[in-house]
Amino acid sequence: MRILGVNSVYHESAATLLVDGQVVAAAEEERFSRIKHAKPARVDNADELPLESIRYCLEHAAVKPEDIDAIAYSFDPDLRAREFILDDKTEAGDWGTEQGEKTFLSHLHSVPDALAAHLGRAAQRLTFVPHHLSHAASSFYPSRFEDAAILVADGIGEAACTLLARGDKNGITILRSIPFPHSIGFVWEKISKYLGFSEYDACKAMGLAAYGDASKFKNAFSQLMRVESASGYAVDKATANFRLPDFERLEALFGPARKPDAPLESHHYDVAASLQVATDEALLALAQELRQVVDSDNLCLAGGVALNCVSNVALKEAGLFSNIFIPSAPHDAGTAIGAALELNQRIGGPANAVSDTPYLGPEYDDASIVAAYTAAGLSPELSSSPALEAARMIAAGKIVAWFQGRMEFGPRALGNRSLLADPRSSATREMLNVKVKHRETFRPFAPSVLAEPAGEWFELGRPSSSYDFMLFACQAAAGRGEQVPAVLHEDGTARVQLVHRERNPTFYELISHFADLTGVPMVLNTSFNDSEPIVCTPADAIATFRKTRIDALFIGSRFVTRESRA
C-alpha cells in the first residue's frame, strides 16, 4: 500500500510517502526551492503543490505515479465551506472575506487537476483529510502509544484553531474544537508583528520572552487572551484584530509597537514574556480538560504551537500525564505525514508501529559529493575519521558545518544538516549570531547532548522520546551552566537535544570524541543555513559555507577548511 501525503494549503508545503504503513520519505518544499516556508499563505495558491518534494519521495522509494494507491491532502474544502465564518475585519478580497473564500475554495477544488497534471490517474485516488485531524495523526500514530489524549493548537485549520481528541486502537476521535478567533497561533503571529518581526517569527518572540517580566502586563494581556474555565481560553477578537495591519488596541494596552529594525524597548520584552506565560496557562487548562475526559496517561501534541519548547516543558512537568510525545515536525509540514497516516488507518492499511525517525530526506553518495566539490572548484580532503577530525576542530574553537546522511524532516537541525561549535565559550554565541547566521543577538543556541550523561548536565524532568527532536527547554543542572555558556539562554535554560547512538551513530560518535577531548558531552548545534532554508544538497552546503565565516565543511567523509576554499 503506497500513500502519498501532501500539504500545500497555507505554508510549510511538504510531501511524504507511506509504504505498507511506514513513512519511508518526507521533505519540505522550501529545502528544494530555497524559498522559506515554500510559499506565502495566500487565498490563491492552495493548489501550488510541493512538486520537488513529491518527486523526491517517489524517486527515493522507486515508486512511479501509476503505482500510488492513494493520495491524502491535509485540508478538507467541504469542511471549510460548512464551518468557516466570514470576518468583517479584514482586507478586501483577502482571508475572511466572501470573495477571498470563493478564491480559496476555487483553488482547493483545483488540487485534483494540479495533481493530475503531474501524477496522472493517481489523482483520482485523492482524499481530503481535515487539517487538525492530520496534525493529530502526525503525533498519535508515530507515538507508539496504545491510547492518548491529543491536543492540537495552531493558527487555524478549516475553521477551528484548537482541537482536543482521543486516540486508541480504533483511530482518532474528535472531542472538541475551538473556533476562530480563539487562536493561540494567531496571537503569536500578531504579537510577533507588534514586536517588529514577521508573522513567521514566533521563535524570535519566544527567545525575547526570557528577557522580560510577565507580571508587568499580566492584567493587560488578559484583555487579549485569558484562561476561562468553560472554554480553556478565549481571545478577544476586537483587541487582536488579526487580519488587519493595525495595532491600535495593542498599543493602548502595552505601548508603541516596534518598527522593523528599530531598537527593542523594555515593554517589548515584557509583552513577549506575558505572551509566553499566557500560552503556558492556556495549554495547561486544555490539558487539564483532556485529563478529565480521556482515560489515558499519554499526551500527544501537534500544531505549530507545539514548537514552543517552554510550554512543552510546562505540560510535561505538570504531572497530568505520565508520557508526552511531539513529532519532529509538529507544524504544518507534518500534516503531510499525518494525512497519509490517517488515510492509511481509514482504509485498513497495515497498522505497523510507525517509526518516529526525523531522518527522512535526501542523502548523497560519495560520487555526488565529489562532483559538487569539483563543480565549486574545491579540492576536499578525504578523512578516515571525519567525526574525530570535526570534534578536534570544534574543541579548538572552530565552527564546523556538518552534512551527513538523510536530511531531517521538521524545522530543527538534528545532526545531519548542522552547524556545530564549542559550547564552553560565550564568544561562540555572538560569533554565530552576528558573523555566520546574521540574526538577532538575543536568540539562543541549542546543545546536542549524549543521552546517557545528559541528566548530569540538565534538569530533564520526566522522560520523553521527543527530547531527540530538540523540543524542550530545560534548566542547566546546578554548577553546570557556567561550563557551557554558549548554549544557555538568558533564563538559564537550554533547548536540549538528546543524541542516541542507535538513532544517529555518526553524530553520536562526533560528540563522544568531543567529550573525550574536553570532558563536556555536548556540542552547540544550530541549523546549517544563513537567513535561508536549511541546506539540502551538497551544492547548497558549499554555497552557504563560502558566504559565511564557517571554518570547516564536512560532507560525508570529505572536508574543506576556510583556508583551503579560496
XYZ file of C-alpha atoms in Angstrom:
566
model
C 0.000 0.000 0.000
C 1.603 3.253 -1.179
C 0.063 6.510 0.074
C 1.336 9.942 -0.905
C 0.729 12.675 1.680
C 0.655 16.332 0.620
C 0.435 19.665 2.429
C 0.223 22.909 0.459
C -2.821 24.676 1.848
C -1.203 27.570 3.725
C 2.577 27.352 4.092
C 5.327 24.843 5.028
C 4.433 22.816 1.914
C 5.654 19.234 2.151
C 5.193 15.695 0.892
C 5.638 12.220 2.295
C 5.363 8.647 1.083
C 3.892 5.880 3.194
C 4.681 2.300 2.112
C 2.865 -0.504 3.914
C 2.233 1.681 6.932
C 5.777 3.055 7.223
C 6.914 6.577 6.407
C 9.815 5.993 4.010
C 10.391 9.556 2.824
C 9.342 13.086 3.709
C 10.632 16.519 2.822
C 9.684 20.176 2.978
C 9.480 22.029 -0.321
C 11.476 25.012 0.955
C 14.609 22.856 1.072
C 14.447 22.358 -2.701
C 13.053 25.723 -3.796
C 15.258 27.665 -1.320
C 12.216 29.849 -0.538
C 11.466 29.980 3.198
C 8.148 28.333 4.086
C 7.847 27.322 0.382
C 5.180 29.917 -0.347
C 3.183 32.658 1.387
C -0.208 31.790 2.874
C -2.458 33.395 0.255
C -6.036 32.699 -0.772
C -4.959 31.879 -4.326
C -2.253 29.219 -4.029
C -3.563 26.139 -2.194
C -3.051 24.251 -5.472
C 0.615 25.244 -5.692
C 1.936 21.770 -4.964
C 5.278 20.754 -3.420
C 6.389 19.178 -6.692
C 10.064 18.743 -5.823
C 9.188 17.105 -2.503
C 6.760 14.775 -4.271
C 9.388 13.926 -6.877
C 11.956 13.161 -4.204
C 9.615 10.904 -2.219
C 8.652 8.856 -5.263
C 12.222 8.577 -6.541
C 13.545 7.563 -3.142
C 11.165 4.606 -2.987
C 11.348 3.869 -6.734
C 7.594 4.378 -6.980
C 6.021 5.528 -10.244
C 2.933 7.761 -10.228
C 0.785 4.932 -11.523
C 1.875 2.800 -8.537
C 0.408 5.229 -5.984
C -2.596 3.622 -4.277
C -3.924 6.765 -2.604
C -3.183 10.455 -2.087
C -4.018 12.344 1.101
C -4.193 16.157 1.134
C -4.201 17.730 4.605
C -7.206 20.024 4.279
C -10.938 19.477 3.688
C -12.595 22.105 1.473
C -16.090 20.775 2.249
C -15.482 21.196 5.980
C -14.199 24.702 5.319
C -17.307 25.595 3.300
C -19.614 24.267 6.039
C -17.986 25.732 9.128
C -15.904 28.792 8.273
C -17.441 32.103 9.356
C -16.695 35.268 7.396
C -14.837 38.099 9.145
C -15.884 41.739 8.846
C -12.455 42.982 9.980
C -10.186 42.127 7.074
C -8.773 43.455 3.829
C -10.866 43.353 0.639
C -10.563 40.079 -1.240
C -8.344 38.519 1.409
C -8.766 35.930 4.157
C -12.172 36.028 5.793
C -13.991 37.936 3.048
C -16.653 36.442 0.804
C -14.516 36.972 -2.282
C -11.444 35.628 -0.503
C -13.318 32.459 0.431
C -14.536 31.966 -3.131
C -10.973 32.274 -4.389
C -9.608 29.968 -1.685
C -12.194 27.246 -2.284
C -11.732 27.531 -6.024
C -8.018 26.804 -5.695
C -8.659 23.972 -3.245
C -11.028 22.418 -5.764
C -8.256 22.744 -8.350
C -5.942 20.490 -6.339
C -7.109 17.296 -8.153
C -6.331 18.869 -11.533
C -2.956 20.093 -10.306
C -2.122 16.589 -9.091
C -3.368 15.026 -12.325
C -1.082 17.288 -14.344
C 1.924 15.707 -12.650
C 0.753 12.306 -11.416
C -1.847 11.322 -13.987
C -4.636 8.987 -12.947
C -3.280 8.667 -9.408
C -5.019 11.989 -8.732
C -8.344 10.175 -8.985
C -7.441 8.440 -5.726
C -7.259 11.699 -3.760
C -8.812 12.124 -0.306
C -9.060 15.430 1.528
C -8.218 14.866 5.214
C -9.182 17.591 7.747
C -6.239 19.748 8.729
C -6.347 19.315 12.510
C -7.056 15.607 12.175
C -3.892 15.419 10.067
C -1.952 17.202 12.806
C -3.378 14.806 15.406
C -2.457 11.759 13.321
C 1.091 13.058 12.788
C 1.612 12.812 16.540
C -0.548 9.912 17.715
C 0.401 7.190 15.223
C 4.214 7.656 15.489
C 3.994 7.941 19.301
C 3.503 4.175 19.672
C 1.052 4.851 22.470
C -1.872 2.414 22.578
C -4.067 5.296 23.663
C -3.595 9.007 24.256
C -5.179 12.380 24.768
C -4.379 14.610 21.794
C -4.006 18.398 21.766
C -3.572 20.345 18.518
C -3.016 24.117 18.593
C -2.023 26.320 15.662
C -3.259 29.334 13.695
C -6.294 27.854 12.002
C -7.372 24.687 10.231
C -10.566 24.737 8.207
C -12.421 26.807 10.805
C -11.079 25.706 14.196
C -7.911 26.898 15.889
C -7.507 24.175 18.531
C -8.529 20.506 18.660
C -8.976 18.142 21.598
C -9.129 14.463 20.686
C -8.609 10.897 21.863
C -6.547 8.246 20.114
C -6.840 4.487 20.570
C -6.776 1.227 18.604
C -9.815 2.357 16.632
C -8.205 5.595 15.482
C -8.732 9.219 16.461
C -11.971 10.604 17.902
C -12.517 14.368 17.962
C -13.788 15.572 21.343
C -13.957 19.328 20.898
C -12.814 22.071 18.559
C -12.254 25.718 19.449
C -13.208 28.072 16.602
C -11.728 31.316 15.294
C -10.937 33.879 16.657
C -9.688 31.868 19.623
C -6.313 31.115 18.066
C -3.138 30.798 20.114
C -1.141 30.570 16.894
C -2.609 33.789 15.508
C -1.899 35.581 18.798
C 1.754 34.642 18.381
C 1.706 35.892 14.787
C 0.083 39.182 15.775
C 2.414 39.814 18.710
C 5.420 38.862 16.554
C 4.416 41.616 14.120
C 3.767 44.032 17.017
C 7.351 43.331 18.094
C 8.640 44.300 14.657
C 9.178 40.788 13.318
C 7.222 38.873 10.676
C 4.273 36.566 11.304
C 6.683 33.638 10.862
C 8.947 34.781 13.693
C 7.317 33.194 16.730
C 10.743 31.730 17.525
C 12.085 35.272 17.938
C 9.243 36.283 20.241
C 9.845 33.134 22.288
C 13.544 33.977 22.562
C 12.735 37.530 23.588
C 10.403 36.364 26.370
C 13.249 35.240 28.610
C 14.414 38.856 28.948
C 11.048 40.247 30.067
C 8.874 40.484 33.158
C 5.470 38.887 32.560
C 3.993 40.491 35.666
C 4.197 43.948 34.076
C 1.328 43.204 31.692
C -0.483 40.386 33.473
C -3.817 42.215 33.656
C -3.446 43.968 30.324
C -2.640 40.755 28.480
C -5.807 39.121 29.814
C -7.737 41.609 27.693
C -6.191 39.949 24.636
C -6.082 36.293 25.731
C -7.277 34.813 29.006
C -7.895 31.435 30.557
C -11.562 30.555 31.037
C -12.906 27.530 32.867
C -15.646 26.828 30.320
C -13.562 27.086 27.135
C -9.982 26.608 28.291
C -9.034 30.031 26.973
C -10.526 32.880 24.938
C -9.129 35.523 22.590
C -10.746 38.934 22.260
C -11.329 39.412 18.535
C -11.525 43.206 18.597
C -8.286 43.538 20.522
C -6.421 41.020 18.381
C -7.659 42.397 15.041
C -5.821 39.514 13.397
C -6.486 40.232 9.748
C -5.649 43.937 9.611
C -2.195 45.556 9.970
C -3.431 47.581 12.924
C -2.022 47.677 16.449
C -4.138 50.438 17.971
C -5.682 48.354 20.744
C -2.443 46.510 21.452
C -0.583 49.805 21.711
C -3.219 51.098 24.114
C -2.548 48.067 26.311
C 1.214 47.696 26.003
C 2.759 50.807 24.469
C 4.134 51.565 20.993
C 4.657 48.749 18.544
C 8.200 48.313 17.303
C 9.133 49.183 13.746
C 11.249 46.561 11.959
C 14.934 47.028 12.760
C 14.185 49.662 15.433
C 15.725 49.166 18.897
C 13.835 46.913 21.282
C 12.414 48.697 24.326
C 11.728 47.255 27.768
C 7.988 46.910 27.192
C 8.638 44.752 24.125
C 10.470 42.199 26.274
C 7.664 42.291 28.835
C 4.966 41.740 26.197
C 6.850 38.700 24.894
C 7.141 37.344 28.439
C 3.415 37.888 29.018
C 2.624 36.059 25.782
C 4.684 33.074 26.881
C 3.009 32.866 30.296
C -0.468 33.232 28.783
C 0.317 30.429 26.345
C 1.533 28.162 29.135
C -1.660 28.809 31.114
C -3.968 28.240 28.147
C -2.329 24.962 27.166
C -2.318 23.727 30.750
C -6.045 24.471 31.026
C -6.684 22.438 27.872
C -4.502 19.597 29.126
C -6.450 19.555 32.402
C -9.679 19.236 30.442
C -8.256 16.360 28.421
C -7.061 14.605 31.571
C -10.636 14.694 32.909
C -12.287 13.264 29.790
C -9.651 10.879 28.397
C -8.690 7.795 30.375
C -5.046 7.718 29.356
C -1.691 8.597 30.886
C -0.349 9.701 27.496
C -0.497 13.083 25.763
C 0.264 13.796 22.099
C 0.876 17.367 20.941
C 0.877 18.818 17.428
C 0.310 22.075 15.568
C 2.720 24.971 15.254
C 2.238 25.907 18.914
C 3.847 22.567 19.836
C 7.181 24.033 18.710
C 7.115 26.163 21.870
C 9.791 24.497 23.991
C 8.875 26.409 27.148
C 5.195 25.460 27.056
C 6.147 21.884 26.212
C 8.143 21.629 29.426
C 5.270 23.140 31.410
C 2.943 20.473 30.017
C 5.455 17.676 30.558
C 6.184 18.601 34.147
C 2.597 19.423 35.192
C 2.032 15.829 36.286
C -1.220 15.493 34.347
C 0.177 12.816 32.041
C 2.960 10.294 32.528
C 4.141 10.429 28.924
C 4.222 13.120 26.258
C 5.051 12.846 22.552
C 5.628 15.587 19.981
C 6.795 14.718 16.447
C 9.843 16.295 14.842
C 7.515 18.272 12.535
C 4.500 19.370 14.599
C 3.966 22.379 12.297
C 2.049 22.342 9.000
C 4.706 20.349 7.127
C 3.935 17.437 9.436
C 0.329 17.315 8.246
C 1.587 15.655 5.054
C 2.636 12.682 7.201
C -0.475 12.911 9.352
C -2.880 12.940 6.395
C -1.214 9.851 4.936
C -1.286 8.027 8.287
C -4.925 8.931 8.882
C -5.909 7.712 5.413
C -3.947 4.519 5.999
C -5.989 3.973 9.169
C -9.293 4.627 7.389
C -8.714 2.240 4.516
C -7.409 -0.533 6.729
C -3.785 -0.287 5.709
C -1.029 -2.058 7.643
C -1.163 -0.980 11.282
C 2.554 -1.376 11.931
C 4.225 0.670 14.645
C 5.198 3.792 12.715
C 8.793 4.941 13.104
C 9.322 8.378 14.624
C 12.665 8.995 12.899
C 13.190 12.563 11.652
C 15.797 11.457 9.103
C 13.521 11.101 6.088
C 15.021 13.445 3.500
C 17.583 13.110 0.701
C 21.082 11.762 1.153
C 24.014 11.838 -1.247
C 26.641 9.256 -2.156
C 30.349 9.968 -2.331
C 30.332 10.434 -6.102
C 27.707 13.185 -5.781
C 29.697 14.835 -3.006
C 32.909 14.818 -5.049
C 31.044 16.189 -8.068
C 29.643 19.077 -6.016
C 33.072 19.998 -4.651
C 34.590 19.764 -8.137
C 31.869 21.951 -9.651
C 32.662 24.554 -6.993
C 36.375 24.417 -7.770
C 37.245 22.930 -4.391
C 39.590 20.051 -3.620
C 38.409 18.385 -0.421
C 40.479 16.173 1.822
C 39.320 12.621 2.482
C 39.121 11.768 6.170
C 39.333 8.267 7.568
C 37.622 9.536 10.736
C 35.522 12.620 9.978
C 33.789 12.546 13.380
C 37.143 12.692 15.184
C 38.600 15.407 12.941
C 35.469 17.527 13.265
C 35.480 17.087 17.065
C 39.098 18.231 17.241
C 38.286 21.342 15.220
C 35.288 22.172 17.415
C 37.364 21.700 20.568
C 39.872 24.143 19.077
C 37.178 26.787 18.730
C 36.283 26.267 15.082
C 32.778 26.455 13.624
C 32.112 23.262 11.674
C 29.396 22.673 9.096
C 28.296 19.050 9.399
C 26.403 17.493 6.456
C 25.716 13.771 6.801
C 23.165 11.140 5.762
C 19.491 11.860 5.258
C 18.138 15.374 5.787
C 15.905 15.995 8.799
C 12.141 16.467 8.448
C 10.997 19.380 10.568
C 12.371 22.817 11.444
C 15.219 21.653 13.689
C 18.679 20.588 12.561
C 19.289 17.348 14.425
C 22.843 16.477 13.488
C 22.669 15.852 9.746
C 22.439 19.442 8.425
C 24.019 21.284 11.337
C 26.493 23.982 12.272
C 28.478 22.809 15.283
C 30.578 24.760 17.761
C 32.134 24.625 21.220
C 29.527 25.279 23.960
C 32.187 26.257 26.504
C 32.846 29.781 25.222
C 30.306 32.597 25.471
C 32.030 34.257 22.496
C 30.792 31.414 20.301
C 27.223 32.643 20.534
C 27.989 36.150 19.313
C 30.198 34.842 16.523
C 27.451 32.568 15.232
C 24.649 35.111 15.527
C 26.498 38.074 14.037
C 29.045 36.669 11.606
C 27.567 33.362 10.462
C 23.784 33.317 10.928
C 23.342 37.108 10.616
C 20.489 37.252 13.110
C 19.500 38.922 16.380
C 21.968 38.582 19.239
C 19.258 37.691 21.780
C 18.473 34.394 20.068
C 19.789 31.280 21.830
C 21.529 28.183 20.549
C 20.873 24.579 21.485
C 23.061 21.800 22.842
C 23.118 18.318 21.344
C 23.985 16.084 24.297
C 24.899 12.429 24.619
C 21.786 10.820 26.051
C 23.476 8.857 28.826
C 25.128 11.724 30.795
C 22.555 14.395 29.840
C 20.811 14.199 33.226
C 24.063 15.235 34.932
C 24.095 18.478 32.946
C 20.409 19.444 32.619
C 17.266 19.095 34.701
C 15.448 16.850 32.241
C 12.485 16.010 34.440
C 10.056 13.450 33.087
C 11.444 11.451 30.136
C 10.161 11.810 26.573
C 11.391 10.421 23.270
C 10.710 13.901 21.845
C 13.874 15.108 23.560
C 15.514 13.665 20.449
C 13.841 16.434 18.414
C 15.011 19.481 20.425
C 11.521 20.347 21.721
C 12.017 21.039 25.447
C 13.769 23.941 27.193
C 15.434 22.697 30.393
C 17.325 24.377 33.198
C 21.017 23.611 33.478
C 21.913 21.441 36.443
C 23.494 23.138 39.434
C 27.109 24.032 38.772
C 26.975 23.083 35.112
C 25.683 26.221 33.407
C 28.926 28.163 33.711
C 30.720 25.361 31.871
C 28.537 25.683 28.742
C 27.508 29.359 28.491
C 27.124 29.345 24.701
C 24.062 27.096 24.858
C 22.269 28.757 27.781
C 19.523 31.308 27.297
C 19.000 34.401 29.476
C 16.805 32.399 31.880
C 19.343 29.608 32.306
C 17.538 27.148 30.064
C 18.699 25.250 27.000
C 16.706 23.640 24.197
C 18.221 20.208 24.673
C 18.541 17.508 22.027
C 19.364 14.059 23.354
C 21.552 12.088 20.951
C 21.362 8.286 20.980
C 23.890 6.009 19.329
C 21.175 3.904 17.708
C 19.322 6.859 16.170
C 22.298 8.792 14.780
C 25.559 6.852 15.228
C 27.771 9.289 13.273
C 26.629 12.335 15.246
C 26.893 10.356 18.468
C 30.477 9.447 17.566
C 31.390 13.094 16.981
C 30.002 14.215 20.333
C 31.703 11.277 22.065
C 35.060 12.360 20.653
C 34.389 15.927 21.765
C 33.581 14.628 25.249
C 36.851 12.660 25.321
C 38.766 15.789 24.330
C 37.042 18.265 26.656
C 35.071 16.429 29.336
C 31.880 18.066 28.022
C 29.414 15.574 26.438
C 27.729 18.037 24.092
C 28.234 20.410 21.196
C 26.425 23.586 20.251
C 24.106 22.703 17.355
C 22.263 25.144 15.108
C 20.737 24.775 11.674
C 23.079 24.853 8.695
C 21.777 27.971 6.951
C 22.227 31.715 6.705
C 18.874 33.553 6.509
C 17.618 30.811 4.188
C 16.092 27.331 4.476
C 18.342 24.650 5.933
C 20.703 23.318 3.275
C 19.539 20.268 1.358
C 22.183 19.385 -1.229
C 25.976 19.393 -1.197
C 25.836 22.399 -3.553
C 23.667 24.274 -1.026
C 26.137 23.411 1.723
C 29.122 24.660 -0.272
C 27.344 27.905 -1.206
C 26.497 28.682 2.432
C 29.986 27.717 3.574
C 31.549 30.121 1.086
C 29.474 33.165 2.012
C 29.898 32.878 5.795
C 32.694 32.640 8.343
C 32.304 28.910 8.849
C 35.745 27.382 9.450
C 35.255 23.897 8.005
C 32.742 21.948 5.969
C 32.329 18.180 6.269
C 30.147 16.470 3.664
C 30.280 12.749 4.283
C 33.957 11.886 4.709
C 35.261 14.804 2.649
C 36.044 18.209 4.092
C 37.430 21.614 3.273
C 38.556 24.417 5.553
C 38.288 28.183 5.239
C 41.998 28.357 4.459
C 41.610 25.940 1.546
C 38.431 27.376 0.000
C 39.936 30.436 -1.673
